[in-house]
Amino acid sequence: MRKSVDWYFTLYWGAVAILLPIFSMVGTTAMTPRYARDMLFLFSALASVCIFGFGKIKDKRLGLFAGAFLLIGFVGSYDITHFTSIIHLLLISAFLVCLVQFRSFKVDRELILNLVCVAGIMQCVFGVLNYFGVSMLKVLFMFSPTVRILQNYNPVGIVGSFDNQNVFGSFLSMTLPCFFRKKWCYFIPVIALMIIASKSATPVIGIGCAVIGVYYGAKLTKYLFLAPIGALLTTVALCFNEYTYTKIIRVRIWFNILYKTIGFTIPERIFGAGAGFIPRNGSAWSTSGMDVLGHKGVTSQGHNEYIDLFIQNGILGIVVAMLFLKYYRQEDPIFIAMIMVALVGSFTHFFFHISITSLLFIFANGNYKKAVV
C-alpha cells in the first residue's frame, strides 16, 4: 500500500511540473496571486497535503529547518497585514511543505525524471513555435477572461509558454541534467540549442553547470553549502569594484539594493526585513529609473537570490540555508547537477521566485535512495 501511495505522489507532482510552465501567464516573479502558475503551486501544495499528508518524517531536523526559515520570514515581516508580505509567506510555506514531503516520501526516480523531460520537450516545441511568430501566451489563454491582458502583450524572442526569455532558459537549464540518461540523451543538443536561443546569459552558464554536476558533482556536493555566503561576499566585492559597477547592469542593481540596507537596525540585519520587503519597497526606492549614484539600474527585483535572502531573512536566513545544504546533500549526480544549476543561476537571476524552477529544486532534494521501481 505504501509503495502505491509513493508512486501516485510522484505522478501527482510530475503532472504539476508539466502544468506549471504552461500556466505561466504574465509576470515572472512569485510575488502576487494574479499569476496563474503561483496559484497552481499554492493549490497543489495544499491539495498534496490533504491527499498524501506529510508522510513520516524520519529526520526531525528537516522540520526544524523548515519551521525556522518560515519563522524568520514571519518575524521580520513587521507589516504582516500587507498583501505582498502575506502572499510571499504563503509561497515560502508552500515551498517548505513540498520540500518536507519530498524528503518524506520514497519518490520514484525514473518516473519523476521522465516527466520533467516531457515538460522540457514541450517547452522546446513551444519555443520552435515562437520562432515562427506564434505567441503561446495568447494561444493558451485564448478563451480566458485574462486574454484582455494579453492583447497588447507580445513577448519578444524564444520564450516557450513563458513571458520572459530568462525564465524560459532557466527552466530548460534545470531540466537539462535529467536528459543525461539512456533513451533521453539524444535530446541534449535540442535542449542546449533552445537554451542558447533564449539569448539569456544565466541559463547558458547553466549548461556548463549541468555537465559539471552530472560528471563531477559527487566530488563537489560537500562544498555546495558555501554557496550562499560565497555568493553574497562576491556580490559585495563586485559592487565596490569600479570597473564591474560601471560595465555590468546587474552589479548596479545589486549595489542600489544593498545601499538601502545601510539604515537597517540590528534586528533587521539578524532576522531580515521580512518576506516581501523588496517588492513592497522597490517602487519607493526608484527615482526616475536612476540609482543612488545617478546610473540606470533601479529595480524592485534583486536578480540575485542571495541578496534577497540576506535582506528579507537576514543573517539567520543565510545560516539556515547553509545548514540545509550541508546536512541534506544529494548523492544522485543528476540531482546534484540540478542543484548546482539553481545555486549558480541564483547569483544573477531569481530562480526561487519562479514556481516551476523552485519545484525542480525541490525535486532535486527529494528522497530517491530507495526509489520505487
mmCIF file of C-alpha atoms in Angstrom:
data_model
loop_
_atom_site.group_PDB
_atom_site.id
_atom_site.type_symbol
_atom_site.label_atom_id
_atom_site.label_comp_id
_atom_site.label_asym_id
_atom_site.label_seq_id
_atom_site.Cartn_x
_atom_site.Cartn_y
_atom_site.Cartn_z
ATOM 1 C CA MET A 1 0.000 0.000 0.000
ATOM 2 C CA ARG A 2 2.814 2.386 0.888
ATOM 3 C CA LYS A 3 4.548 1.802 -2.460
ATOM 4 C CA SER A 4 1.324 2.623 -4.271
ATOM 5 C CA VAL A 5 0.958 5.890 -2.341
ATOM 6 C CA ASP A 6 4.565 6.831 -3.130
ATOM 7 C CA TRP A 7 4.029 6.135 -6.831
ATOM 8 C CA TYR A 8 0.859 8.230 -7.012
ATOM 9 C CA PHE A 9 2.608 11.005 -5.088
ATOM 10 C CA THR A 10 5.377 11.045 -7.714
ATOM 11 C CA LEU A 11 2.877 11.027 -10.576
ATOM 12 C CA TYR A 12 0.880 13.839 -8.975
ATOM 13 C CA TRP A 13 3.844 16.182 -8.702
ATOM 14 C CA GLY A 14 5.174 15.180 -12.095
ATOM 15 C CA ALA A 15 1.861 16.325 -13.594
ATOM 16 C CA VAL A 16 2.181 19.626 -11.714
ATOM 17 C CA ALA A 17 5.688 20.041 -13.152
ATOM 18 C CA ILE A 18 4.196 19.815 -16.652
ATOM 19 C CA LEU A 19 1.312 22.194 -15.921
ATOM 20 C CA LEU A 20 3.189 24.935 -14.042
ATOM 21 C CA PRO A 21 5.204 26.193 -17.043
ATOM 22 C CA ILE A 22 2.105 26.147 -19.252
ATOM 23 C CA PHE A 23 0.197 28.322 -16.784
ATOM 24 C CA SER A 24 2.987 30.882 -16.709
ATOM 25 C CA MET A 25 0.716 33.748 -17.786
ATOM 26 C CA VAL A 26 2.065 37.290 -17.425
ATOM 27 C CA GLY A 27 4.773 38.042 -14.867
ATOM 28 C CA THR A 28 7.954 36.299 -13.846
ATOM 29 C CA THR A 29 8.158 36.599 -10.083
ATOM 30 C CA ALA A 30 6.221 34.752 -7.398
ATOM 31 C CA MET A 31 5.055 37.910 -5.644
ATOM 32 C CA THR A 32 1.326 38.244 -6.235
ATOM 33 C CA PRO A 33 -1.586 35.821 -6.631
ATOM 34 C CA ARG A 34 -2.741 37.072 -10.042
ATOM 35 C CA TYR A 35 -0.223 34.830 -11.761
ATOM 36 C CA ALA A 36 -1.822 31.503 -12.607
ATOM 37 C CA ARG A 37 1.264 29.378 -12.011
ATOM 38 C CA ASP A 38 1.746 30.693 -8.479
ATOM 39 C CA MET A 39 -1.850 29.957 -7.592
ATOM 40 C CA LEU A 40 -1.446 26.490 -9.086
ATOM 41 C CA PHE A 41 1.683 25.977 -6.979
ATOM 42 C CA LEU A 42 -0.102 27.057 -3.787
ATOM 43 C CA PHE A 43 -3.174 24.970 -4.572
ATOM 44 C CA SER A 44 -1.021 21.941 -5.453
ATOM 45 C CA ALA A 45 0.853 22.139 -2.155
ATOM 46 C CA LEU A 46 -2.398 22.372 -0.180
ATOM 47 C CA ALA A 47 -4.051 19.559 -2.165
ATOM 48 C CA SER A 48 -0.967 17.371 -1.794
ATOM 49 C CA VAL A 49 -1.051 17.739 1.980
ATOM 50 C CA CYS A 50 -4.754 16.869 2.050
ATOM 51 C CA ILE A 51 -4.280 13.819 -0.183
ATOM 52 C CA PHE A 52 -0.946 12.421 0.940
ATOM 53 C CA GLY A 53 -0.230 14.117 4.260
ATOM 54 C CA PHE A 54 3.307 14.937 5.315
ATOM 55 C CA GLY A 55 4.414 11.327 5.380
ATOM 56 C CA LYS A 56 6.554 10.005 8.184
ATOM 57 C CA ILE A 57 9.348 12.474 8.801
ATOM 58 C CA LYS A 58 12.261 10.363 9.996
ATOM 59 C CA ASP A 59 14.706 13.241 10.351
ATOM 60 C CA LYS A 60 13.251 15.840 12.696
ATOM 61 C CA ARG A 61 15.971 18.332 11.708
ATOM 62 C CA LEU A 62 14.281 18.935 8.376
ATOM 63 C CA GLY A 63 11.073 20.080 10.050
ATOM 64 C CA LEU A 64 13.187 22.233 12.365
ATOM 65 C CA PHE A 65 14.992 23.904 9.446
ATOM 66 C CA ALA A 66 11.752 24.489 7.545
ATOM 67 C CA GLY A 67 9.987 25.891 10.596
ATOM 68 C CA ALA A 68 12.956 28.106 11.491
ATOM 69 C CA PHE A 69 13.146 29.593 7.990
ATOM 70 C CA LEU A 70 9.431 30.339 7.931
ATOM 71 C CA LEU A 71 9.584 31.812 11.444
ATOM 72 C CA ILE A 72 12.465 34.081 10.443
ATOM 73 C CA GLY A 73 10.457 35.393 7.485
ATOM 74 C CA PHE A 74 7.441 35.931 9.729
ATOM 75 C CA VAL A 75 9.366 37.723 12.500
ATOM 76 C CA GLY A 76 10.913 40.179 10.052
ATOM 77 C CA SER A 77 7.558 40.971 8.447
ATOM 78 C CA TYR A 78 6.635 43.812 10.747
ATOM 79 C CA ASP A 79 3.823 44.810 8.375
ATOM 80 C CA ILE A 80 2.265 41.343 8.292
ATOM 81 C CA THR A 81 -1.097 42.746 7.202
ATOM 82 C CA HIS A 82 0.446 43.917 3.927
ATOM 83 C CA PHE A 83 -0.855 41.909 0.990
ATOM 84 C CA THR A 84 2.590 41.304 -0.551
ATOM 85 C CA SER A 85 4.004 40.015 2.734
ATOM 86 C CA ILE A 86 1.150 37.542 3.192
ATOM 87 C CA ILE A 87 1.443 36.147 -0.341
ATOM 88 C CA HIS A 88 5.224 35.929 -0.045
ATOM 89 C CA LEU A 89 4.932 33.978 3.208
ATOM 90 C CA LEU A 90 2.332 31.670 1.669
ATOM 91 C CA LEU A 91 4.660 30.900 -1.235
ATOM 92 C CA ILE A 92 7.576 30.229 1.114
ATOM 93 C CA SER A 93 5.286 27.966 3.154
ATOM 94 C CA ALA A 94 4.272 26.066 0.008
ATOM 95 C CA PHE A 95 7.932 25.621 -0.908
ATOM 96 C CA LEU A 96 8.807 24.254 2.532
ATOM 97 C CA VAL A 97 5.730 21.977 2.653
ATOM 98 C CA CYS A 98 6.694 20.444 -0.701
ATOM 99 C CA LEU A 99 10.305 20.074 0.442
ATOM 100 C CA VAL A 100 9.267 18.207 3.593
ATOM 101 C CA GLN A 101 7.011 15.952 1.539
ATOM 102 C CA PHE A 102 9.708 15.101 -0.972
ATOM 103 C CA ARG A 103 12.093 14.176 1.840
ATOM 104 C CA SER A 104 9.400 12.046 3.488
ATOM 105 C CA PHE A 105 8.160 10.007 0.531
ATOM 106 C CA LYS A 106 10.126 7.403 -1.416
ATOM 107 C CA VAL A 107 9.905 9.182 -4.734
ATOM 108 C CA ASP A 108 10.088 7.123 -7.943
ATOM 109 C CA ARG A 109 13.310 8.446 -9.514
ATOM 110 C CA GLU A 110 12.786 7.343 -13.121
ATOM 111 C CA LEU A 111 9.160 8.442 -13.239
ATOM 112 C CA ILE A 112 9.872 11.935 -11.951
ATOM 113 C CA LEU A 113 12.850 12.352 -14.307
ATOM 114 C CA ASN A 114 10.799 11.184 -17.288
ATOM 115 C CA LEU A 115 8.022 13.655 -16.502
ATOM 116 C CA VAL A 116 10.497 16.518 -16.147
ATOM 117 C CA CYS A 117 11.951 15.578 -19.539
ATOM 118 C CA VAL A 118 8.467 15.646 -21.063
ATOM 119 C CA ALA A 119 7.925 19.139 -19.626
ATOM 120 C CA GLY A 120 11.260 20.265 -21.096
ATOM 121 C CA ILE A 121 10.470 18.886 -24.554
ATOM 122 C CA MET A 122 7.043 20.554 -24.516
ATOM 123 C CA GLN A 123 8.690 23.913 -23.867
ATOM 124 C CA CYS A 124 11.120 23.290 -26.727
ATOM 125 C CA VAL A 125 8.143 22.720 -29.047
ATOM 126 C CA PHE A 126 6.627 25.970 -27.815
ATOM 127 C CA GLY A 127 9.988 27.661 -28.432
ATOM 128 C CA VAL A 128 10.021 26.491 -32.043
ATOM 129 C CA LEU A 129 6.503 27.901 -32.475
ATOM 130 C CA ASN A 130 7.783 31.187 -31.024
ATOM 131 C CA TYR A 131 10.413 31.243 -33.759
ATOM 132 C CA PHE A 132 7.623 31.209 -36.338
ATOM 133 C CA GLY A 133 5.819 34.055 -34.603
ATOM 134 C CA VAL A 134 3.303 32.095 -32.502
ATOM 135 C CA SER A 135 2.769 33.549 -29.001
ATOM 136 C CA MET A 136 1.934 30.631 -26.710
ATOM 137 C CA LEU A 137 0.566 33.006 -24.082
ATOM 138 C CA LYS A 138 -2.186 34.150 -26.426
ATOM 139 C CA VAL A 139 -2.894 30.617 -27.645
ATOM 140 C CA LEU A 140 -3.106 29.072 -24.170
ATOM 141 C CA PHE A 141 -5.371 31.818 -22.823
ATOM 142 C CA MET A 142 -7.434 32.318 -25.970
ATOM 143 C CA PHE A 143 -10.688 31.509 -24.176
ATOM 144 C CA SER A 144 -9.741 33.001 -20.831
ATOM 145 C CA PRO A 145 -11.046 36.316 -19.401
ATOM 146 C CA THR A 146 -7.379 37.258 -18.981
ATOM 147 C CA VAL A 147 -6.997 37.419 -22.761
ATOM 148 C CA ARG A 148 -7.680 41.150 -22.469
ATOM 149 C CA ILE A 149 -4.405 41.468 -20.563
ATOM 150 C CA LEU A 150 -2.570 39.644 -23.326
ATOM 151 C CA GLN A 151 -3.979 41.506 -26.323
ATOM 152 C CA ASN A 152 -1.286 44.151 -26.179
ATOM 153 C CA TYR A 153 1.381 41.843 -24.808
ATOM 154 C CA ASN A 154 3.730 40.112 -27.214
ATOM 155 C CA PRO A 155 6.877 38.535 -25.704
ATOM 156 C CA VAL A 156 9.936 39.041 -27.879
ATOM 157 C CA GLY A 157 12.180 36.117 -28.791
ATOM 158 C CA ILE A 158 12.138 32.440 -27.835
ATOM 159 C CA VAL A 159 10.199 32.241 -24.562
ATOM 160 C CA GLY A 160 8.170 28.996 -24.754
ATOM 161 C CA SER A 161 4.908 29.457 -22.858
ATOM 162 C CA PHE A 162 6.576 31.945 -20.514
ATOM 163 C CA ASP A 163 6.651 35.715 -20.894
ATOM 164 C CA ASN A 164 10.383 36.125 -20.436
ATOM 165 C CA GLN A 165 13.369 34.505 -22.135
ATOM 166 C CA ASN A 166 15.327 34.393 -18.866
ATOM 167 C CA VAL A 167 12.630 32.278 -17.216
ATOM 168 C CA PHE A 168 12.351 30.035 -20.289
ATOM 169 C CA GLY A 169 16.110 29.456 -20.378
ATOM 170 C CA SER A 170 16.326 28.934 -16.612
ATOM 171 C CA PHE A 171 13.606 26.285 -16.691
ATOM 172 C CA LEU A 172 15.283 24.389 -19.549
ATOM 173 C CA SER A 173 18.694 24.588 -17.846
ATOM 174 C CA MET A 174 17.134 22.947 -14.771
ATOM 175 C CA THR A 175 15.683 20.146 -16.903
ATOM 176 C CA LEU A 176 18.905 19.549 -18.867
ATOM 177 C CA PRO A 177 20.578 17.195 -16.316
ATOM 178 C CA CYS A 178 17.514 14.912 -16.499
ATOM 179 C CA PHE A 179 18.362 14.126 -20.135
ATOM 180 C CA PHE A 180 21.737 12.592 -19.263
ATOM 181 C CA ARG A 181 20.233 9.087 -19.381
ATOM 182 C CA LYS A 182 19.752 6.350 -21.954
ATOM 183 C CA LYS A 183 16.931 6.980 -24.431
ATOM 184 C CA TRP A 184 16.770 10.644 -23.399
ATOM 185 C CA CYS A 185 20.357 11.713 -24.149
ATOM 186 C CA TYR A 186 19.514 12.308 -27.831
ATOM 187 C CA PHE A 187 17.531 15.369 -26.793
ATOM 188 C CA ILE A 188 20.501 17.042 -25.065
ATOM 189 C CA PRO A 189 21.598 19.028 -28.177
ATOM 190 C CA VAL A 190 17.994 20.189 -28.696
ATOM 191 C CA ILE A 191 17.636 21.416 -25.096
ATOM 192 C CA ALA A 192 21.058 23.109 -25.195
ATOM 193 C CA LEU A 193 20.208 24.789 -28.527
ATOM 194 C CA MET A 194 16.920 26.144 -27.141
ATOM 195 C CA ILE A 195 18.703 27.460 -24.044
ATOM 196 C CA ILE A 196 21.165 29.302 -26.285
ATOM 197 C CA ALA A 197 18.264 30.527 -28.449
ATOM 198 C CA SER A 198 16.766 32.196 -25.374
ATOM 199 C CA LYS A 199 19.702 34.659 -25.577
ATOM 200 C CA SER A 200 19.955 34.761 -21.797
ATOM 201 C CA ALA A 201 23.426 34.551 -20.259
ATOM 202 C CA THR A 202 22.450 32.932 -16.948
ATOM 203 C CA PRO A 203 20.793 29.815 -18.444
ATOM 204 C CA VAL A 204 23.720 29.391 -20.861
ATOM 205 C CA ILE A 205 26.011 29.216 -17.835
ATOM 206 C CA GLY A 206 23.562 26.597 -16.578
ATOM 207 C CA ILE A 207 24.602 24.307 -19.453
ATOM 208 C CA GLY A 208 28.132 24.213 -18.059
ATOM 209 C CA CYS A 209 26.830 23.655 -14.523
ATOM 210 C CA ALA A 210 24.678 20.758 -15.737
ATOM 211 C CA VAL A 211 27.600 18.999 -17.420
ATOM 212 C CA ILE A 212 29.981 19.579 -14.491
ATOM 213 C CA GLY A 213 27.344 18.478 -11.994
ATOM 214 C CA VAL A 214 26.499 15.228 -13.792
ATOM 215 C CA TYR A 215 30.126 14.138 -14.160
ATOM 216 C CA TYR A 216 31.859 15.734 -11.172
ATOM 217 C CA GLY A 217 29.010 16.616 -8.791
ATOM 218 C CA ALA A 218 29.792 13.768 -6.394
ATOM 219 C CA LYS A 219 33.110 15.451 -5.568
ATOM 220 C CA LEU A 220 31.616 18.932 -5.307
ATOM 221 C CA THR A 221 28.431 18.255 -3.341
ATOM 222 C CA LYS A 222 30.110 18.623 0.049
ATOM 223 C CA TYR A 223 31.097 22.200 -0.819
ATOM 224 C CA LEU A 224 27.710 23.420 -2.050
ATOM 225 C CA PHE A 225 26.734 24.679 1.425
ATOM 226 C CA LEU A 226 29.243 27.503 0.930
ATOM 227 C CA ALA A 227 27.232 28.917 -1.994
ATOM 228 C CA PRO A 228 25.083 31.419 -0.001
ATOM 229 C CA ILE A 229 27.930 33.096 1.892
ATOM 230 C CA GLY A 230 30.346 32.847 -1.052
ATOM 231 C CA ALA A 231 27.865 34.417 -3.471
ATOM 232 C CA LEU A 232 26.962 37.183 -1.024
ATOM 233 C CA LEU A 233 30.623 38.116 -0.429
ATOM 234 C CA THR A 234 31.292 38.032 -4.180
ATOM 235 C CA THR A 235 28.296 40.288 -4.745
ATOM 236 C CA VAL A 236 29.622 42.873 -2.277
ATOM 237 C CA ALA A 237 33.096 42.717 -3.852
ATOM 238 C CA LEU A 238 31.690 43.312 -7.341
ATOM 239 C CA CYS A 239 29.534 46.204 -6.129
ATOM 240 C CA PHE A 240 32.556 48.042 -4.758
ATOM 241 C CA ASN A 241 34.705 47.433 -7.823
ATOM 242 C CA GLU A 242 34.590 50.476 -10.086
ATOM 243 C CA TYR A 243 35.037 48.505 -13.321
ATOM 244 C CA THR A 244 32.311 45.915 -12.686
ATOM 245 C CA TYR A 245 29.968 48.573 -11.303
ATOM 246 C CA THR A 246 30.383 50.684 -14.441
ATOM 247 C CA LYS A 247 30.199 47.888 -17.009
ATOM 248 C CA ILE A 248 27.646 45.415 -15.606
ATOM 249 C CA ILE A 249 23.995 46.472 -15.148
ATOM 250 C CA ARG A 250 23.289 43.613 -12.724
ATOM 251 C CA VAL A 251 26.011 44.885 -10.379
ATOM 252 C CA ARG A 252 24.447 48.358 -10.331
ATOM 253 C CA ILE A 253 21.104 46.770 -9.430
ATOM 254 C CA TRP A 254 22.744 44.884 -6.556
ATOM 255 C CA PHE A 255 24.541 47.999 -5.335
ATOM 256 C CA ASN A 256 21.348 50.054 -5.312
ATOM 257 C CA ILE A 257 19.509 47.444 -3.219
ATOM 258 C CA LEU A 258 22.393 46.836 -0.801
ATOM 259 C CA TYR A 259 22.765 50.595 -0.366
ATOM 260 C CA LYS A 260 19.290 50.688 1.149
ATOM 261 C CA THR A 261 20.373 48.298 3.929
ATOM 262 C CA ILE A 262 22.689 50.897 5.465
ATOM 263 C CA GLY A 263 19.842 52.149 7.649
ATOM 264 C CA PHE A 264 18.820 48.672 8.840
ATOM 265 C CA THR A 265 18.618 48.127 12.581
ATOM 266 C CA ILE A 266 20.498 45.265 14.268
ATOM 267 C CA PRO A 267 17.321 43.089 14.494
ATOM 268 C CA GLU A 268 16.685 43.693 10.773
ATOM 269 C CA ARG A 269 20.222 42.578 9.951
ATOM 270 C CA ILE A 270 19.780 39.422 12.039
ATOM 271 C CA PHE A 271 16.193 38.459 11.135
ATOM 272 C CA GLY A 272 15.891 40.370 7.871
ATOM 273 C CA ALA A 273 13.330 42.978 6.874
ATOM 274 C CA GLY A 274 10.668 40.353 6.258
ATOM 275 C CA ALA A 275 9.147 38.378 3.403
ATOM 276 C CA GLY A 276 8.071 40.589 0.506
ATOM 277 C CA PHE A 277 10.175 43.565 1.653
ATOM 278 C CA ILE A 278 11.972 44.123 -1.661
ATOM 279 C CA PRO A 279 8.931 44.093 -3.990
ATOM 280 C CA ARG A 280 6.960 46.088 -1.439
ATOM 281 C CA ASN A 281 9.546 48.889 -1.331
ATOM 282 C CA GLY A 282 11.066 48.661 -4.790
ATOM 283 C CA SER A 283 8.976 51.417 -6.320
ATOM 284 C CA ALA A 284 9.734 53.756 -3.418
ATOM 285 C CA TRP A 285 13.458 53.164 -3.935
ATOM 286 C CA SER A 286 13.317 54.173 -7.586
ATOM 287 C CA THR A 287 13.990 57.763 -8.563
ATOM 288 C CA SER A 288 13.316 58.361 -12.256
ATOM 289 C CA GLY A 289 14.876 54.992 -13.055
ATOM 290 C CA MET A 290 18.262 56.033 -11.657
ATOM 291 C CA ASP A 291 20.240 54.567 -8.791
ATOM 292 C CA VAL A 292 21.819 56.432 -5.886
ATOM 293 C CA LEU A 293 24.841 57.438 -7.985
ATOM 294 C CA GLY A 294 22.808 58.557 -10.990
ATOM 295 C CA HIS A 295 23.164 55.392 -13.081
ATOM 296 C CA LYS A 296 20.353 53.359 -14.617
ATOM 297 C CA GLY A 297 19.660 50.063 -12.901
ATOM 298 C CA VAL A 298 16.926 50.505 -10.325
ATOM 299 C CA THR A 299 14.572 47.551 -9.934
ATOM 300 C CA SER A 300 12.197 46.062 -7.403
ATOM 301 C CA GLN A 301 13.743 42.641 -8.077
ATOM 302 C CA GLY A 302 17.298 41.966 -6.962
ATOM 303 C CA HIS A 303 18.161 39.478 -9.726
ATOM 304 C CA ASN A 304 20.269 37.820 -7.067
ATOM 305 C CA GLU A 305 18.629 35.352 -4.677
ATOM 306 C CA TYR A 306 21.413 35.715 -2.134
ATOM 307 C CA ILE A 307 20.781 39.456 -1.774
ATOM 308 C CA ASP A 308 17.066 38.723 -1.414
ATOM 309 C CA LEU A 309 17.796 36.066 1.204
ATOM 310 C CA PHE A 310 20.025 38.408 3.209
ATOM 311 C CA ILE A 311 17.690 41.416 3.083
ATOM 312 C CA GLN A 312 14.420 39.562 3.679
ATOM 313 C CA ASN A 313 15.635 36.791 6.027
ATOM 314 C CA GLY A 314 18.808 38.312 7.422
ATOM 315 C CA ILE A 315 21.959 36.606 8.674
ATOM 316 C CA LEU A 316 19.860 33.812 10.181
ATOM 317 C CA GLY A 317 18.330 33.085 6.779
ATOM 318 C CA ILE A 318 21.814 32.685 5.270
ATOM 319 C CA VAL A 319 22.830 30.355 8.124
ATOM 320 C CA VAL A 320 19.696 28.174 7.810
ATOM 321 C CA ALA A 321 20.183 27.877 4.033
ATOM 322 C CA MET A 322 23.807 26.810 4.546
ATOM 323 C CA LEU A 323 22.839 24.252 7.191
ATOM 324 C CA PHE A 324 20.258 22.718 4.877
ATOM 325 C CA LEU A 325 22.745 22.403 2.002
ATOM 326 C CA LYS A 326 25.295 20.885 4.372
ATOM 327 C CA TYR A 327 23.105 18.292 6.111
ATOM 328 C CA TYR A 328 20.906 17.299 3.179
ATOM 329 C CA ARG A 329 23.449 16.544 0.497
ATOM 330 C CA GLN A 330 22.155 14.716 -2.556
ATOM 331 C CA GLU A 331 24.006 11.608 -3.766
ATOM 332 C CA ASP A 332 22.490 11.238 -7.229
ATOM 333 C CA PRO A 333 24.652 13.043 -9.870
ATOM 334 C CA ILE A 334 21.654 14.176 -11.929
ATOM 335 C CA PHE A 335 20.014 15.848 -8.956
ATOM 336 C CA ILE A 336 23.337 17.284 -7.796
ATOM 337 C CA ALA A 337 23.616 18.895 -11.240
ATOM 338 C CA MET A 338 20.117 20.399 -10.917
ATOM 339 C CA ILE A 339 21.037 21.852 -7.520
ATOM 340 C CA MET A 340 24.252 23.316 -8.952
ATOM 341 C CA VAL A 341 22.338 24.925 -11.841
ATOM 342 C CA ALA A 342 19.946 26.534 -9.345
ATOM 343 C CA LEU A 343 22.656 27.752 -6.948
ATOM 344 C CA VAL A 344 24.866 29.237 -9.654
ATOM 345 C CA GLY A 345 21.921 30.658 -11.609
ATOM 346 C CA SER A 346 20.580 32.302 -8.449
ATOM 347 C CA PHE A 347 23.646 34.540 -8.425
ATOM 348 C CA THR A 348 22.357 36.567 -11.373
ATOM 349 C CA HIS A 349 18.718 35.525 -11.634
ATOM 350 C CA PHE A 350 15.612 34.926 -9.478
ATOM 351 C CA PHE A 351 15.436 31.106 -9.622
ATOM 352 C CA PHE A 352 13.491 30.799 -6.363
ATOM 353 C CA HIS A 353 10.982 33.475 -7.324
ATOM 354 C CA ILE A 354 9.714 31.248 -10.135
ATOM 355 C CA SER A 355 7.362 28.474 -9.025
ATOM 356 C CA ILE A 356 8.487 25.879 -11.580
ATOM 357 C CA THR A 357 12.252 26.249 -11.015
ATOM 358 C CA SER A 358 11.582 26.199 -7.271
ATOM 359 C CA LEU A 359 9.661 22.946 -7.745
ATOM 360 C CA LEU A 360 12.517 21.419 -9.758
ATOM 361 C CA PHE A 361 14.900 22.369 -6.939
ATOM 362 C CA ILE A 362 12.557 20.547 -4.534
ATOM 363 C CA PHE A 363 12.631 17.514 -6.851
ATOM 364 C CA ALA A 364 16.428 17.639 -6.769
ATOM 365 C CA ASN A 365 16.400 17.433 -2.967
ATOM 366 C CA GLY A 366 13.920 14.547 -2.805
ATOM 367 C CA ASN A 367 14.330 11.121 -1.231
ATOM 368 C CA TYR A 368 15.491 8.824 -4.048
ATOM 369 C CA LYS A 369 17.725 6.424 -2.122
ATOM 370 C CA LYS A 370 15.024 3.747 -2.064
ATOM 371 C CA ALA A 371 13.141 4.729 -5.188
ATOM 372 C CA VAL A 372 10.118 2.696 -6.211
ATOM 373 C CA VAL A 373 10.834 0.706 -9.407
#
